[in-house]
Short mmCIF file of C-alpha atoms in Angstrom, two decimals:
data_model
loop_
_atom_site.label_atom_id
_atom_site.label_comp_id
_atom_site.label_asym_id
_atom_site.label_seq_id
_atom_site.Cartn_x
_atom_site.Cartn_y
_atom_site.Cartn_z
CA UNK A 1 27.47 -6.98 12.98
CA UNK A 2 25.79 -3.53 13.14
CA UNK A 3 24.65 -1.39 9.98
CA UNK A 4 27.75 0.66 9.29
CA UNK A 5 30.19 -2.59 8.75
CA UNK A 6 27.40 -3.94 6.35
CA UNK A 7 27.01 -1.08 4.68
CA UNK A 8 30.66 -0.98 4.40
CA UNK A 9 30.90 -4.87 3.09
CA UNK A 10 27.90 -3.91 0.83
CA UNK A 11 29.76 -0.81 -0.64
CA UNK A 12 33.10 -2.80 -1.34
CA UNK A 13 31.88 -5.90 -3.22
CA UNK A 14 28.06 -5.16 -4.97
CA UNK A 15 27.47 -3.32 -7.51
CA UNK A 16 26.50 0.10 -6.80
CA UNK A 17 23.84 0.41 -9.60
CA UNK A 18 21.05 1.82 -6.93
CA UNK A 19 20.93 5.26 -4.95
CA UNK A 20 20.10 3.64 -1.60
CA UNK A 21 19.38 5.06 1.67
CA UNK A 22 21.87 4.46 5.02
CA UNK A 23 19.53 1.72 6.21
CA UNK A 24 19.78 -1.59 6.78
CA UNK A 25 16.97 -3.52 7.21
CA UNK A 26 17.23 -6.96 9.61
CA UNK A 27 13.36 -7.58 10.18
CA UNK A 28 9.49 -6.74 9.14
CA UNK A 29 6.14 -7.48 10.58
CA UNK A 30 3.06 -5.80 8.93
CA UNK A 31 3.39 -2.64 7.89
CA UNK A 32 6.46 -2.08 10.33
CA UNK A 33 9.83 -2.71 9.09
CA UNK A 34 13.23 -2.67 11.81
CA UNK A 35 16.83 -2.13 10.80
CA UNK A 36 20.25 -3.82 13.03
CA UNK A 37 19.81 -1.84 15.28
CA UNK A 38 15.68 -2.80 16.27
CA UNK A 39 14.62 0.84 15.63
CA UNK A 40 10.87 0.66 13.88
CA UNK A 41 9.70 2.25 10.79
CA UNK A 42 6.40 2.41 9.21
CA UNK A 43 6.92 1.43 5.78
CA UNK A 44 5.08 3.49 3.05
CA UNK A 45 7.54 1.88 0.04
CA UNK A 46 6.77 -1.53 0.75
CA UNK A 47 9.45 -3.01 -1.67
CA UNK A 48 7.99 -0.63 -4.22
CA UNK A 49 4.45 -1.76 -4.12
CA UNK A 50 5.67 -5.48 -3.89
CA UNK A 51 4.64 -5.99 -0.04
CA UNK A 52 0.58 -5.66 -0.49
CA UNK A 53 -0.21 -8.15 2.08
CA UNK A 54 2.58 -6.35 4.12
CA UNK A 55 6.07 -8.41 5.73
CA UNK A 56 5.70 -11.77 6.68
CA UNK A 57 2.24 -12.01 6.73
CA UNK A 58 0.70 -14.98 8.99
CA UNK A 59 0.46 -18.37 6.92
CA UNK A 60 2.56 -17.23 3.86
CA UNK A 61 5.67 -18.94 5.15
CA UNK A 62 4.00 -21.99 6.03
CA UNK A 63 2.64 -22.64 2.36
CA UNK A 64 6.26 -21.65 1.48
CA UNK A 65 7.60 -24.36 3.82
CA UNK A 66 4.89 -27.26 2.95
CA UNK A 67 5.67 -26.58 -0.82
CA UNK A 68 9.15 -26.54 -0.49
CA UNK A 69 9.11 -30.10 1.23
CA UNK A 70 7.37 -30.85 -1.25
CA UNK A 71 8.87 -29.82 -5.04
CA UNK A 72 10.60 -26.67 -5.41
CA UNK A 73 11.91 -26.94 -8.66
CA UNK A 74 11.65 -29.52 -12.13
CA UNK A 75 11.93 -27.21 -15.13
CA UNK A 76 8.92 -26.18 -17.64
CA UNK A 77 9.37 -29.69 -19.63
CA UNK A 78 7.06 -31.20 -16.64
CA UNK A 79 3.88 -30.21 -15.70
CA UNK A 80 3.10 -28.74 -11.72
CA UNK A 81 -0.29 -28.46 -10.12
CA UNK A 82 0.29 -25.15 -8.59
CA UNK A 83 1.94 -23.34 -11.82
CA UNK A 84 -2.06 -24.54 -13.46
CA UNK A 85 -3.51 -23.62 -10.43
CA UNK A 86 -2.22 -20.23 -10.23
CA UNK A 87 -3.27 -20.00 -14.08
CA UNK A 88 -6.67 -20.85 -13.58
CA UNK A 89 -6.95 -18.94 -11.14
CA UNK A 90 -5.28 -15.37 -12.97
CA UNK A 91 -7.45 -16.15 -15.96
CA UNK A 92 -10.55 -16.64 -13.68
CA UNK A 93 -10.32 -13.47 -12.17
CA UNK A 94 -9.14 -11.07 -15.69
CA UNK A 95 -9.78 -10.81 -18.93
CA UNK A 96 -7.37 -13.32 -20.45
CA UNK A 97 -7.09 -16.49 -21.11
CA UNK A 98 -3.78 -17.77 -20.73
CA UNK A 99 -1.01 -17.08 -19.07
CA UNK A 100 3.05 -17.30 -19.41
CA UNK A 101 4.88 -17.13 -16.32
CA UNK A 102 8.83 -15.48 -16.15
CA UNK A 103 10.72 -13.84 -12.78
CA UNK A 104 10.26 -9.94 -13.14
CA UNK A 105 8.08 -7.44 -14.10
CA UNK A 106 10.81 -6.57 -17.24
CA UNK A 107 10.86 -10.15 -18.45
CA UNK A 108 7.21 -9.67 -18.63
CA UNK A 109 7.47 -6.52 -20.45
CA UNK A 110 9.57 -8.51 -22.83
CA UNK A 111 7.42 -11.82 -23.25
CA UNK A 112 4.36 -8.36 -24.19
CA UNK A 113 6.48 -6.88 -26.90
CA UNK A 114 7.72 -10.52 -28.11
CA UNK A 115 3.85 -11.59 -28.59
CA UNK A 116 2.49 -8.60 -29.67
CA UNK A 117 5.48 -8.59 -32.60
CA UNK A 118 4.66 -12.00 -33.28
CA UNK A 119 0.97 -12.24 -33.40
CA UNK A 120 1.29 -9.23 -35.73
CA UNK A 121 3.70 -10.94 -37.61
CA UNK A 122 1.33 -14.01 -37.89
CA UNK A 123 -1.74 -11.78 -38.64
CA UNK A 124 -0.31 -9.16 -40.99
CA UNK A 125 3.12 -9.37 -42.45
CA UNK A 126 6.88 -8.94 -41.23
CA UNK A 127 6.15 -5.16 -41.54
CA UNK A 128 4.04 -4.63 -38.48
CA UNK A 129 6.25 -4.32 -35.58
CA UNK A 130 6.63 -0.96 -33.77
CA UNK A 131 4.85 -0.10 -30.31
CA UNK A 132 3.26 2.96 -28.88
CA UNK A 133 4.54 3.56 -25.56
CA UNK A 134 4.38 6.90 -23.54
CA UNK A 135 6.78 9.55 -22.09
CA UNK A 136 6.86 9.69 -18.60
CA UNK A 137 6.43 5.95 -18.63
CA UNK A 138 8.76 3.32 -16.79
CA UNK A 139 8.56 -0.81 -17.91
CA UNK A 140 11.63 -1.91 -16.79
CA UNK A 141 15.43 -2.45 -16.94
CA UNK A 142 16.33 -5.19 -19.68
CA UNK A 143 17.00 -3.90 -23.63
CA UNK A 144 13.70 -4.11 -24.85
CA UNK A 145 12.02 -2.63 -21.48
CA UNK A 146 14.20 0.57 -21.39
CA UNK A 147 13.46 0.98 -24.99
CA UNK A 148 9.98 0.68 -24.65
CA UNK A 149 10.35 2.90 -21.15
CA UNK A 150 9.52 6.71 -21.74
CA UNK A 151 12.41 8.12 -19.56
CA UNK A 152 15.80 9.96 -21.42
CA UNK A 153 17.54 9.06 -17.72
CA UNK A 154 16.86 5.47 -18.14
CA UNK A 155 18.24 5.15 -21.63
CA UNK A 156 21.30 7.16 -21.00
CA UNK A 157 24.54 5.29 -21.09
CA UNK A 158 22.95 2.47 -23.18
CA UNK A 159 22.28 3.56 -26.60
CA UNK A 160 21.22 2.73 -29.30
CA UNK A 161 17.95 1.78 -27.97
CA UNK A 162 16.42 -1.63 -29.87
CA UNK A 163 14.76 -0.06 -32.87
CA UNK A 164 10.37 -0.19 -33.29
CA UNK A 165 9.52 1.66 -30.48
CA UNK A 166 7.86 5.22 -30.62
CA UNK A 167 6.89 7.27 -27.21
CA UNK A 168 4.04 10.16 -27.46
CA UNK A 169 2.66 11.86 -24.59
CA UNK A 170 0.66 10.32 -21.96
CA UNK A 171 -3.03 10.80 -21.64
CA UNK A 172 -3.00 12.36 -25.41
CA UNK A 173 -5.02 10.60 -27.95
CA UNK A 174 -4.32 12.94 -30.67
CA UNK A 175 -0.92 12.45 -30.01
CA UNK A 176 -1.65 8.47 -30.02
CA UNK A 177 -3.23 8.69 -33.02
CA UNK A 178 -0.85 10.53 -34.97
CA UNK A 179 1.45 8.35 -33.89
CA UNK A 180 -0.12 5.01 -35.70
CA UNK A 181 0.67 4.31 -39.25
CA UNK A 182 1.34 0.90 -41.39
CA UNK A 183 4.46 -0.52 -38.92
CA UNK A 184 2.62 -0.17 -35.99
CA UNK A 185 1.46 -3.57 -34.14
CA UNK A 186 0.25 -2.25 -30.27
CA UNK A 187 0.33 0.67 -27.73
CA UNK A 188 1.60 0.10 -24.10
CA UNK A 189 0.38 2.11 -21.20
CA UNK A 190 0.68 2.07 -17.88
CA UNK A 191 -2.92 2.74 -16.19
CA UNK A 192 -1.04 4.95 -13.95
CA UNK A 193 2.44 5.86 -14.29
CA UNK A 194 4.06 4.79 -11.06
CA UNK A 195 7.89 5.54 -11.49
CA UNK A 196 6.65 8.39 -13.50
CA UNK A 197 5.12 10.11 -11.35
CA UNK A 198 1.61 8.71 -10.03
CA UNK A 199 0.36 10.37 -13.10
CA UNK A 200 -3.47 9.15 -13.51
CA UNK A 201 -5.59 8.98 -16.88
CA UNK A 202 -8.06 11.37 -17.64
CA UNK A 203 -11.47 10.34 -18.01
CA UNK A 204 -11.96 8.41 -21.31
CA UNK A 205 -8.40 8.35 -22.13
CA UNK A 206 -8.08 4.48 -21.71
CA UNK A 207 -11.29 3.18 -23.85
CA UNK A 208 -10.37 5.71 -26.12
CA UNK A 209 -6.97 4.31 -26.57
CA UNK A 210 -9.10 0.87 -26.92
CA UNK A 211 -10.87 2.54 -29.70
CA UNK A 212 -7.78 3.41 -31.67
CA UNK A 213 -6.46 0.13 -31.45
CA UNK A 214 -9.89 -1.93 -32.78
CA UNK A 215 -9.94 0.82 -35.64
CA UNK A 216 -6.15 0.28 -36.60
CA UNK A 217 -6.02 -3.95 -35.47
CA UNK A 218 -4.04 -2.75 -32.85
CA UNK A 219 -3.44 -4.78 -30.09
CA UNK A 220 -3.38 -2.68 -26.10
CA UNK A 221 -0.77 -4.09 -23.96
CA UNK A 222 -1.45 -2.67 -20.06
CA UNK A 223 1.54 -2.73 -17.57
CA UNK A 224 -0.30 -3.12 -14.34
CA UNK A 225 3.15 -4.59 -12.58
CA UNK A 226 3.08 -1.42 -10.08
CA UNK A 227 -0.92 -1.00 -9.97
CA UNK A 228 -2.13 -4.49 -10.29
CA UNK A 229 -2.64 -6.96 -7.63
CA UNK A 230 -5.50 -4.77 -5.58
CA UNK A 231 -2.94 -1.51 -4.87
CA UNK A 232 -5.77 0.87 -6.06
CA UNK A 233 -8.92 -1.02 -4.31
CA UNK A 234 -9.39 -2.73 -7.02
CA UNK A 235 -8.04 -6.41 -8.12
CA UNK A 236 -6.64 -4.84 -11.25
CA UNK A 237 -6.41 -1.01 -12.32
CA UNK A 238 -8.50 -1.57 -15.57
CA UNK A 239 -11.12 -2.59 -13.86
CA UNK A 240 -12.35 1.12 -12.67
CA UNK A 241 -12.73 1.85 -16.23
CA UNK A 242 -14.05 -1.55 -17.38
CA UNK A 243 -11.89 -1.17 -20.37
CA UNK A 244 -9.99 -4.73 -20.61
CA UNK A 245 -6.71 -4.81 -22.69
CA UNK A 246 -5.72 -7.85 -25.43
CA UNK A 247 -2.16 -8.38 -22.99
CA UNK A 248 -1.34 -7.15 -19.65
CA UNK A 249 1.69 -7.75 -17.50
CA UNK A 250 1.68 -8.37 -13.99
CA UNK A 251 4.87 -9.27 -11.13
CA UNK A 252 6.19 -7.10 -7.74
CA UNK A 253 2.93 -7.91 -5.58
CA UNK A 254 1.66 -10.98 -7.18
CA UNK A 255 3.62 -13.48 -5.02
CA UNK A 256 4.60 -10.44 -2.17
CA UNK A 257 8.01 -10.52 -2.28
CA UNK A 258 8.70 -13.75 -4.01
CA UNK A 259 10.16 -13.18 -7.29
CA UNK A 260 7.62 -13.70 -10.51
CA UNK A 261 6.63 -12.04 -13.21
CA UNK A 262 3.38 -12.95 -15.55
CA UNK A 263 1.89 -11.79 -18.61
CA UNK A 264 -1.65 -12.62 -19.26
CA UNK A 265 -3.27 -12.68 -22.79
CA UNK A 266 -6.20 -13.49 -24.58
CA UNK A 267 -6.38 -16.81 -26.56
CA UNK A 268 -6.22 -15.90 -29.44
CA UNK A 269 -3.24 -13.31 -28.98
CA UNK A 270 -1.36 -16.07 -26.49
CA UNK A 271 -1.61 -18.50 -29.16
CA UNK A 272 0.77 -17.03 -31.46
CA UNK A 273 3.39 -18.18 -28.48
CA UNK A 274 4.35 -21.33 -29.76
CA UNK A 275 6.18 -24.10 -28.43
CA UNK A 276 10.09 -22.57 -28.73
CA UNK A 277 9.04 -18.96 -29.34
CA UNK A 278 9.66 -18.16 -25.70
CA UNK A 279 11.04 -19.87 -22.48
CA UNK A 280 11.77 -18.95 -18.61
CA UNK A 281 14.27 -21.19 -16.68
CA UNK A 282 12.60 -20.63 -13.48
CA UNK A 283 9.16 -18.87 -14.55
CA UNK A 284 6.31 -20.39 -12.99
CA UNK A 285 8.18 -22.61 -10.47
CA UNK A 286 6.06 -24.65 -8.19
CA UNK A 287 7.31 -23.11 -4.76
CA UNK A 288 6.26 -19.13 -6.05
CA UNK A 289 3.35 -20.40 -7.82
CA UNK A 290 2.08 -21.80 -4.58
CA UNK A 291 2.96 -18.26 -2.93
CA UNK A 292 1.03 -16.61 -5.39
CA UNK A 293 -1.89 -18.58 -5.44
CA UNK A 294 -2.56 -17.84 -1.55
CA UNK A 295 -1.95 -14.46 -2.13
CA UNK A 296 -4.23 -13.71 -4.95
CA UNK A 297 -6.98 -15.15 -2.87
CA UNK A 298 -5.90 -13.55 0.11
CA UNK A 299 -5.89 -9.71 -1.88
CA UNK A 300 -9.13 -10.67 -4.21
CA UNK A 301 -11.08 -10.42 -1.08
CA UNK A 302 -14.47 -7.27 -1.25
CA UNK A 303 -13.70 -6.82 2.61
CA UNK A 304 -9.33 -5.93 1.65
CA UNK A 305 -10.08 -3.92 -1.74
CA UNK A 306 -12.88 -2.01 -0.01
CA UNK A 307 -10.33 -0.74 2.69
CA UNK A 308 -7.93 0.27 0.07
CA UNK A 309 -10.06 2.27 -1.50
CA UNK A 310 -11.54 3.82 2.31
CA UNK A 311 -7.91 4.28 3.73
CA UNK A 312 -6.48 5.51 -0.04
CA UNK A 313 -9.29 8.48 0.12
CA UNK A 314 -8.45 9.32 3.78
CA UNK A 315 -5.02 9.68 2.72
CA UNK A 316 -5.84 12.19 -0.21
CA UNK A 317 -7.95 14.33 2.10
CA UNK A 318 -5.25 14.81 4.60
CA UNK A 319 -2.37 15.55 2.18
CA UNK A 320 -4.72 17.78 0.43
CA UNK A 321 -5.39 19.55 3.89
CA UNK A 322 -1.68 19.64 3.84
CA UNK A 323 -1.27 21.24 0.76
CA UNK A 324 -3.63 24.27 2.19
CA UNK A 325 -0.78 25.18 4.43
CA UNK A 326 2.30 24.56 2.01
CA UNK A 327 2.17 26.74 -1.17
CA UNK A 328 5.30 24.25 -1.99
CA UNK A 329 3.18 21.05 -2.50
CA UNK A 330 1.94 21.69 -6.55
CA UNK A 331 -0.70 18.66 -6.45
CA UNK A 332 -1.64 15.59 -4.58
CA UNK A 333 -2.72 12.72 -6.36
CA UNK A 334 -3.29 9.09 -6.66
CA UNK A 335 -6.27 6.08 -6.82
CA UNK A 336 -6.61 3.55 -3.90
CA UNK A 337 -3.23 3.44 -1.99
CA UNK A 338 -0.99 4.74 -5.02
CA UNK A 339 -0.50 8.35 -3.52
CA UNK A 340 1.67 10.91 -5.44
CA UNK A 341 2.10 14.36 -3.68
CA UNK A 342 3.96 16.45 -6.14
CA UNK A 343 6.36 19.36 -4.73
CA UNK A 344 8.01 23.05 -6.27
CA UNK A 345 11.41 21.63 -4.69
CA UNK A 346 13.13 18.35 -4.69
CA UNK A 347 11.54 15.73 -2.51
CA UNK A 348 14.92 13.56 -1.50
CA UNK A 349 15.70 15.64 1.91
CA UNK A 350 11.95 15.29 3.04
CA UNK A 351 12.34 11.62 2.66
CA UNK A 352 15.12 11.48 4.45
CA UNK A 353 13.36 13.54 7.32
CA UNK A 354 10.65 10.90 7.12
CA UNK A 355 13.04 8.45 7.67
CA UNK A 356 14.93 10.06 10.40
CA UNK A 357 11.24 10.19 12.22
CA UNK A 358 10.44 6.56 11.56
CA UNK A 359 8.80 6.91 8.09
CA UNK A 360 10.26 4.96 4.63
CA UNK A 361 8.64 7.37 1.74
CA UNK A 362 10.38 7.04 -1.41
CA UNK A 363 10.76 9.52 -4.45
CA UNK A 364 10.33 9.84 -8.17
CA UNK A 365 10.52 12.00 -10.51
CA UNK A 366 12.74 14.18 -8.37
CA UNK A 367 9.92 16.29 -7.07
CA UNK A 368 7.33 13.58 -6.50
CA UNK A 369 6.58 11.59 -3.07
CA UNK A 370 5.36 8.28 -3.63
CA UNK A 371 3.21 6.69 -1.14
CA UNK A 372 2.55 2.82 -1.70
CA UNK A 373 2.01 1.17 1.83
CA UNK A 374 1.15 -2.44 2.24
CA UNK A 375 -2.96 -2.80 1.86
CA UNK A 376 -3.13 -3.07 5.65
CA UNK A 377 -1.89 0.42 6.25
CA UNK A 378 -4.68 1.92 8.83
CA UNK A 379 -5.66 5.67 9.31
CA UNK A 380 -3.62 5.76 12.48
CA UNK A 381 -0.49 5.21 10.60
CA UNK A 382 -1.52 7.75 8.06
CA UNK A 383 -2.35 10.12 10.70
CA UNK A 384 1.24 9.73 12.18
CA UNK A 385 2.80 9.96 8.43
CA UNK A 386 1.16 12.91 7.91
CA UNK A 387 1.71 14.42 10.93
CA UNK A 388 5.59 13.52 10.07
CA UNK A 389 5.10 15.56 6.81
CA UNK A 390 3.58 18.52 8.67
CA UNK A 391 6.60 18.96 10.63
CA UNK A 392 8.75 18.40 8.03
CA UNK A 393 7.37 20.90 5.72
CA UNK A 394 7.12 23.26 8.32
CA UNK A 395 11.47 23.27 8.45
CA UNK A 396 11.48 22.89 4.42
CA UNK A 397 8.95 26.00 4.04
#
């Protein structure tokens, strides 16, 4: 079978719910990815910041394998030693101290708003329910996700929207705090808007949001599913600012490329969840678990996060050289290998330049090119991606 018959077989019986690009992709290695036809690309998506340890890394599939021969699956009702393992070790290395495991970074969203509700609820009345969340932002695809998510082209189609949520603009604290009155129980933020945009906090706008929430008994909520798991050179985003939040939801890199979700909370937040409140069929199984375990260890390692954080500032410095020559490109942005280079005109036919040059680049927010390599991207790469772009821009200007 080549790629235009399984594009074809795609198009005819799945749902066509994504804008996808003509490629079909057979095999990966690293940061290198190869569609039917064995042509290479260097991959600067990685499954949307899932693939941090890059494709197929060395070892993965053998703890995969050894798991799987031994217990893949016995429902939540049991206990497994690498669900509490992976626990341990998540609380070990954050600020929280539990953890509930699901299958996505929206059922995560969803297990935040359910226990932020509910320890309000316990704490201070029936009244207390609304959340802060910000425009621009992006949590997800279930109900209560795309209601919390700050985006009119995500809710389009599906209103009404699930009531108690209320979006102000990001990196505003007036706005925040105008925002807060006797129904509100939390504010959500992303520390950087991804989907949105690679839009970064200003300096102070985090603790300050921490501020607002000890003076109001507020709880913060972070959404670190896109940033978390070492993608800016650190283990988690928070951490540059040393401002810790009371619930923070993680999933995408955390097992790279298994599926998982997790929201972590402090104890006496998480123990508001009690047993019935909430449930996952397949959160936490022992075969991702495992998965997840070796890669946590594998990206919470000084030598990795320290070459994120080296390769993520070469990359700034040449796009910014870049933007020298190209009145076109507005900003370049981004912390640790989260890159955002923000255009005057709409970024879709440069990506599909990139691609036709051996490049995946991805876009968002129309005029925004996303960069999020796997953490083993080296300057050579970047060096050839950029050099990509410079031609590219050269036909565009």
């Amino acid at each position: 079978m080549d790629s235009r018959e399984l594009l074809e077989r795609s198009r005819a019986h799945i749902c066509d719910t994504y804008s996808r690009y003509n490629l079909a992709i057979s095999r990966g290695r690293g940061c290198l990815l190869y569609d039917m036809e064995g042509r290479e690309y260097v991959d600067f998506i990685a499954g949307i910041a899932v693939c941090n340890l890059g494709h197929c890394p060395p070892g993965l599939a053998d703890v995969l394998y050894n798991q799987a021969q031994q217990l893949v699956h016995v429902s939540n009702l049991f206990y497994t030693q690498p669900q509490v393992e992976l626990a341990e070790a998540l609380t070990r290395v954050s600020f929280a101290d539990k953890v509930f495991f699901c299958n996505s970074g929206a059922e995560a969203i969803e297990a935040a708003i359910k226990l932020a509700r509910k320890y309000s609820r316990d704490h201070f009345g029936k009244d207390r329910y609304t959340i802060i969340a910000m425009e621009g932002s992006f949590h997800g695809r279930t109900m209560a996700a795309i209601s919390a998510t700050g985006q009119e082209k995500i809710h389009k189609g599906f209103e009404p929207l699930l009531p108690g949520f209320r979006h102000v603009q990001f990196n505003d604290l007036s706005a925040a705090a105008a925002a807060i009155d006797e129904t509100v129980c939390a504010i959500l933020v992303e520390p950087i808007q991804g989907e949105g945009g690679v839009r970064l906090p200003s300096a102070g706008y985090l603790a300050g949001l921490r501020q607002l929430c000890k003076e109001n008994d507020l709880l913060l909520i972070y959404d670190e599913i896109q940033v978390g798991m070492g993608r800016t050179g650190m283990l988690f985003c928070y951490q540059h600012e040393q401002v810790a939040p009371d619930i923070m939801t993680l999933a995408k890199a955390l097992a790279n490329g298994l599926p998982i979700g997790a929201m972590l909370a402090v104890g006496e937040v998480a123990n508001s969840f009690t047993r019935g409140s909430h449930a996952s069929t397949f959160g936490g199984t022992p075969l991702v678990c495992a998965v997840a375990c070796q890669v946590l260890a594998r990206v919470n390692q000084e030598e990795l996060l320290s070459s994120v954080q080296e390769q993520g500032g070469y990359f700034l410095e040449q796009l910014q050289q870049l933007q020298q020559r190209y009145a076109f490109i507005k900003d370049v942005r981004g912390r640790g290998l989260i890159v955002g280079l923000e255009l005057d005109i709409p970024g879709q036919t440069i990506v599909q330049r990139c691609q036709e040059r051996g490049f995946l680049i991805n876009c968002t927010a129309d005029r925004v090119l996303r960069f999020v390599p796997p953490l083993l991207i080296t300057s050579t790469d970047i060096d050839r991606l950029v050099e990509a772009l410079d031609e590219v821009f050269s036909l565009a200007g």
